[in-house]
Coordinates of C-alpha atoms in Angstrom, one line a residue:
X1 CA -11.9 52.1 -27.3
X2 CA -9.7 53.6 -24.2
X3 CA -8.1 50.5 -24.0
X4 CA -7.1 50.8 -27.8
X5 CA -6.0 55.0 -26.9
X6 CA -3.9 53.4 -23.5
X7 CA -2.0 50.6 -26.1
X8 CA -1.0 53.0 -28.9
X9 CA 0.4 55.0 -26.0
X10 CA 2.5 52.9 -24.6
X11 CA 3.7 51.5 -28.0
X12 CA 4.5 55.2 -28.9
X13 CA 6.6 55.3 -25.5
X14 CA 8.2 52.0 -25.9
X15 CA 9.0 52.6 -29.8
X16 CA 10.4 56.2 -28.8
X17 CA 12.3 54.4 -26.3
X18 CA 13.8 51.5 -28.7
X19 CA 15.0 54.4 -31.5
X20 CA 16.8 56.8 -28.8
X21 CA 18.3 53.9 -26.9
X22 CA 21.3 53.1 -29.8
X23 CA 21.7 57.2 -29.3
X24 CA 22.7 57.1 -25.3
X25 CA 26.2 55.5 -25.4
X26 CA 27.2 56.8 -29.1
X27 CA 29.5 59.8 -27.8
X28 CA 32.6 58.9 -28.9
X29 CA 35.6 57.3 -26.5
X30 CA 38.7 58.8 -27.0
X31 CA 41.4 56.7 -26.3
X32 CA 45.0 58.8 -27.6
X33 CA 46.7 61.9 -27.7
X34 CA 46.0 62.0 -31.0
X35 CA 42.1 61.1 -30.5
X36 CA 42.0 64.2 -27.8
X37 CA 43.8 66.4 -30.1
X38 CA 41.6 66.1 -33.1
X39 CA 38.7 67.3 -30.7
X40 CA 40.4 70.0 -29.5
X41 CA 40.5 71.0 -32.6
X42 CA 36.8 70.8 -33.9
X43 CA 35.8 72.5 -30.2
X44 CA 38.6 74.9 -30.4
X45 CA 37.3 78.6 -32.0
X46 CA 40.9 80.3 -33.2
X47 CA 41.5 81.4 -37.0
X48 CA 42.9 78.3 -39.1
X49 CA 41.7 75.9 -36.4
X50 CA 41.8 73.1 -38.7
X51 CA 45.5 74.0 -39.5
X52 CA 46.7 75.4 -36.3
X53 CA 49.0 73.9 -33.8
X54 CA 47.6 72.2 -31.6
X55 CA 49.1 70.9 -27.9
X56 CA 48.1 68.6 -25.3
X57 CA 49.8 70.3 -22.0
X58 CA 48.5 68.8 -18.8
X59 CA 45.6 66.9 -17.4
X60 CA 44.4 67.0 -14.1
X61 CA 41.8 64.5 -13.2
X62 CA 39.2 64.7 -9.5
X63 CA 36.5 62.2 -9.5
X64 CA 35.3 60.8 -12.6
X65 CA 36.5 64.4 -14.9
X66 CA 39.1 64.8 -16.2
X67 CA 40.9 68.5 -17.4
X68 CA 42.7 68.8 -20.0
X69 CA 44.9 71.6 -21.4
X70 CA 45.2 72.5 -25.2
X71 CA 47.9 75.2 -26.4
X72 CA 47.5 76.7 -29.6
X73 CA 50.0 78.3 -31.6
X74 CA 53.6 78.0 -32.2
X75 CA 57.2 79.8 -31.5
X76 CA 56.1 82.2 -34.9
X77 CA 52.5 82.6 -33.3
X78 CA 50.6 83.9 -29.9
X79 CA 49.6 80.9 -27.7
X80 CA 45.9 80.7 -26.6
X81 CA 45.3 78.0 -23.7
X82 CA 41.9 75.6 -23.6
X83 CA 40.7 73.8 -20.2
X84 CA 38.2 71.4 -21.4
X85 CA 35.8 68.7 -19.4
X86 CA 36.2 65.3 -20.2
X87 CA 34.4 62.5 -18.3
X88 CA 36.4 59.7 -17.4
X89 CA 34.9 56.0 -18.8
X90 CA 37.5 53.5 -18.2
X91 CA 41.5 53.6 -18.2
X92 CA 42.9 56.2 -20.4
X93 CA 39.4 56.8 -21.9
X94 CA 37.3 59.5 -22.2
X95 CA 34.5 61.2 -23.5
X96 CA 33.9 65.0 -24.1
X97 CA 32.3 66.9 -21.9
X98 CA 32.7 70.6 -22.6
X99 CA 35.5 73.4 -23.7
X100 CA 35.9 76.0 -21.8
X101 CA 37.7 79.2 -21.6
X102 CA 40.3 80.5 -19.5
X103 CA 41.1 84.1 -17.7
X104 CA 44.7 85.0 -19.1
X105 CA 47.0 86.4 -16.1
X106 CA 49.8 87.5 -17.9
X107 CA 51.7 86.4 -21.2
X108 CA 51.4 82.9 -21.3
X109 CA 49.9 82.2 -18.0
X110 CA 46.3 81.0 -17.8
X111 CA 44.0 80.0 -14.7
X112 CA 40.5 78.1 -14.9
X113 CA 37.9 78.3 -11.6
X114 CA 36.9 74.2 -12.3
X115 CA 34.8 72.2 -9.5
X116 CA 35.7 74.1 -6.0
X117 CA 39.3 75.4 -6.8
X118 CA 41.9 76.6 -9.8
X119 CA 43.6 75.3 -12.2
X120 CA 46.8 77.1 -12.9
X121 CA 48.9 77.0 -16.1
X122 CA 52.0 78.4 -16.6
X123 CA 53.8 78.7 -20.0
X124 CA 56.1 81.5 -19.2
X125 CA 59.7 80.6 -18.1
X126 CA 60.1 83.7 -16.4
X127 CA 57.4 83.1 -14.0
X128 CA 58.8 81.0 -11.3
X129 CA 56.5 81.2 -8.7
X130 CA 52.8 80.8 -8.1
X131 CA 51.8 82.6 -5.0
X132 CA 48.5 82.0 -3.5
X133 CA 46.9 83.4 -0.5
X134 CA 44.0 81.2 0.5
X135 CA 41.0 81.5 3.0
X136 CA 41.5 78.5 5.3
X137 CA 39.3 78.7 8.8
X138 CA 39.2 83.0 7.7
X139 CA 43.3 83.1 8.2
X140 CA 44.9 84.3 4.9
X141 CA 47.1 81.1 4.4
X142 CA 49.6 81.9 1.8
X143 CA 50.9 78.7 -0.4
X144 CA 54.2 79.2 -2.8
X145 CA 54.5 76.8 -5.8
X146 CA 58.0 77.0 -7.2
X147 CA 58.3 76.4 -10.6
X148 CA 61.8 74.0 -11.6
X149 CA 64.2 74.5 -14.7
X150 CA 62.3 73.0 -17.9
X151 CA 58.8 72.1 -16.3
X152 CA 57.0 74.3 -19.1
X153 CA 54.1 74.1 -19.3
X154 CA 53.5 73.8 -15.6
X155 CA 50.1 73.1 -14.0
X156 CA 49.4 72.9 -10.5
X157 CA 45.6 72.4 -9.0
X158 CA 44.5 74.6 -6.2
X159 CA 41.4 72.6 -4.3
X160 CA 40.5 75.4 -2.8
X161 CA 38.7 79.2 -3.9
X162 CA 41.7 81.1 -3.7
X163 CA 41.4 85.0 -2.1
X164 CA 44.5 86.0 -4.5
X165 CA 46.9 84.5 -6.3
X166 CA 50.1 85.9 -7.9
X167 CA 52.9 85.5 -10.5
X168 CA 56.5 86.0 -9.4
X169 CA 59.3 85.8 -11.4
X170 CA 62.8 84.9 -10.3
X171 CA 63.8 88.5 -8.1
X172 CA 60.2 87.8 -6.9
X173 CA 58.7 90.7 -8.8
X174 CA 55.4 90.0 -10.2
X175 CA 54.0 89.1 -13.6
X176 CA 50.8 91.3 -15.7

């Protein structure tokens, strides 16, 4: 009798085993622009998501992951910025991780704290310079990004935890 209890156990645990197993590598690979825009927009929460525009910016990738930026909106509409986590599973493939949201600096400028650093994106052509005063070694190290003519939207990764960062525009004013 417990060796009949011990057998419909593990045939249990090996049945439960056989029915997940087609489940562990069914997330789907996307392989296209197009592939990683139609997710955006199913992860995406904005009115008329299904109808919206939609933009692949940048994509910045450390390890095996992948960030990606989505814009929303058009020139007739406010622009919302998306970071989301993609894992990386072979060359130019990937498969979703998470959406995320960002902290909006300014119009049109959004940052994302991802892994041990920022992610900066910058979709305002009058901001021309990302300034960014680090804590290397406890000295306030302070790192300038220009921005060039036409590099909208511009994304730079900061590896670091930044102590501050700020927006300049050309005069070197700075941008709420």
């Amino acid at each position: 009798m417990q060796k009949l209890r011990i057998t419909s156990r593990v045939l249990i645990l090996m049945l439960s085993c056989l029915m997940a197993f087609p489940l562990a590598g069914c997330s789907k690979k996307l392989k296209s622009t197009e592939d990683l825009i139609a997710k955006a927009r199913k992860e995406i929460t904005v009115a008329n998501a299904d109808t919206i525009e939609v933009e692949f910016a940048v994509k910045c990738t450390k390890n095996d992951e992948a960030l990606m930026w989505f814009i929303t909106g058009n020139e007739y509409q406010a622009h919302s910025y998306f970071p989301m986590i993609f894992k990386i599973v072979g060359e130019e493939e990937y498969v979703f991780e998470g959406r995320h949201s960002s902290m909006e600096r300014g119009q049109d400028i959004a940052v994302y704290n991802w892994g041990d650093g920022y992610s900066f994106l910058v979709n305002n052509p009058k901001c021309k310079t990302i300034q960014i005063t680090g804590n290397v070694g406890g000295l306030g190290t302070v790192t300038e990004v220009e921005i060039g003519e036409g590099e909208y939207p511009f994304h730079y990764y900061y590896e670091l935890l930044p102590q501050e960062y700020i927006f300049l525009d050309a005069e070197g004013n700075e941008i709420r």
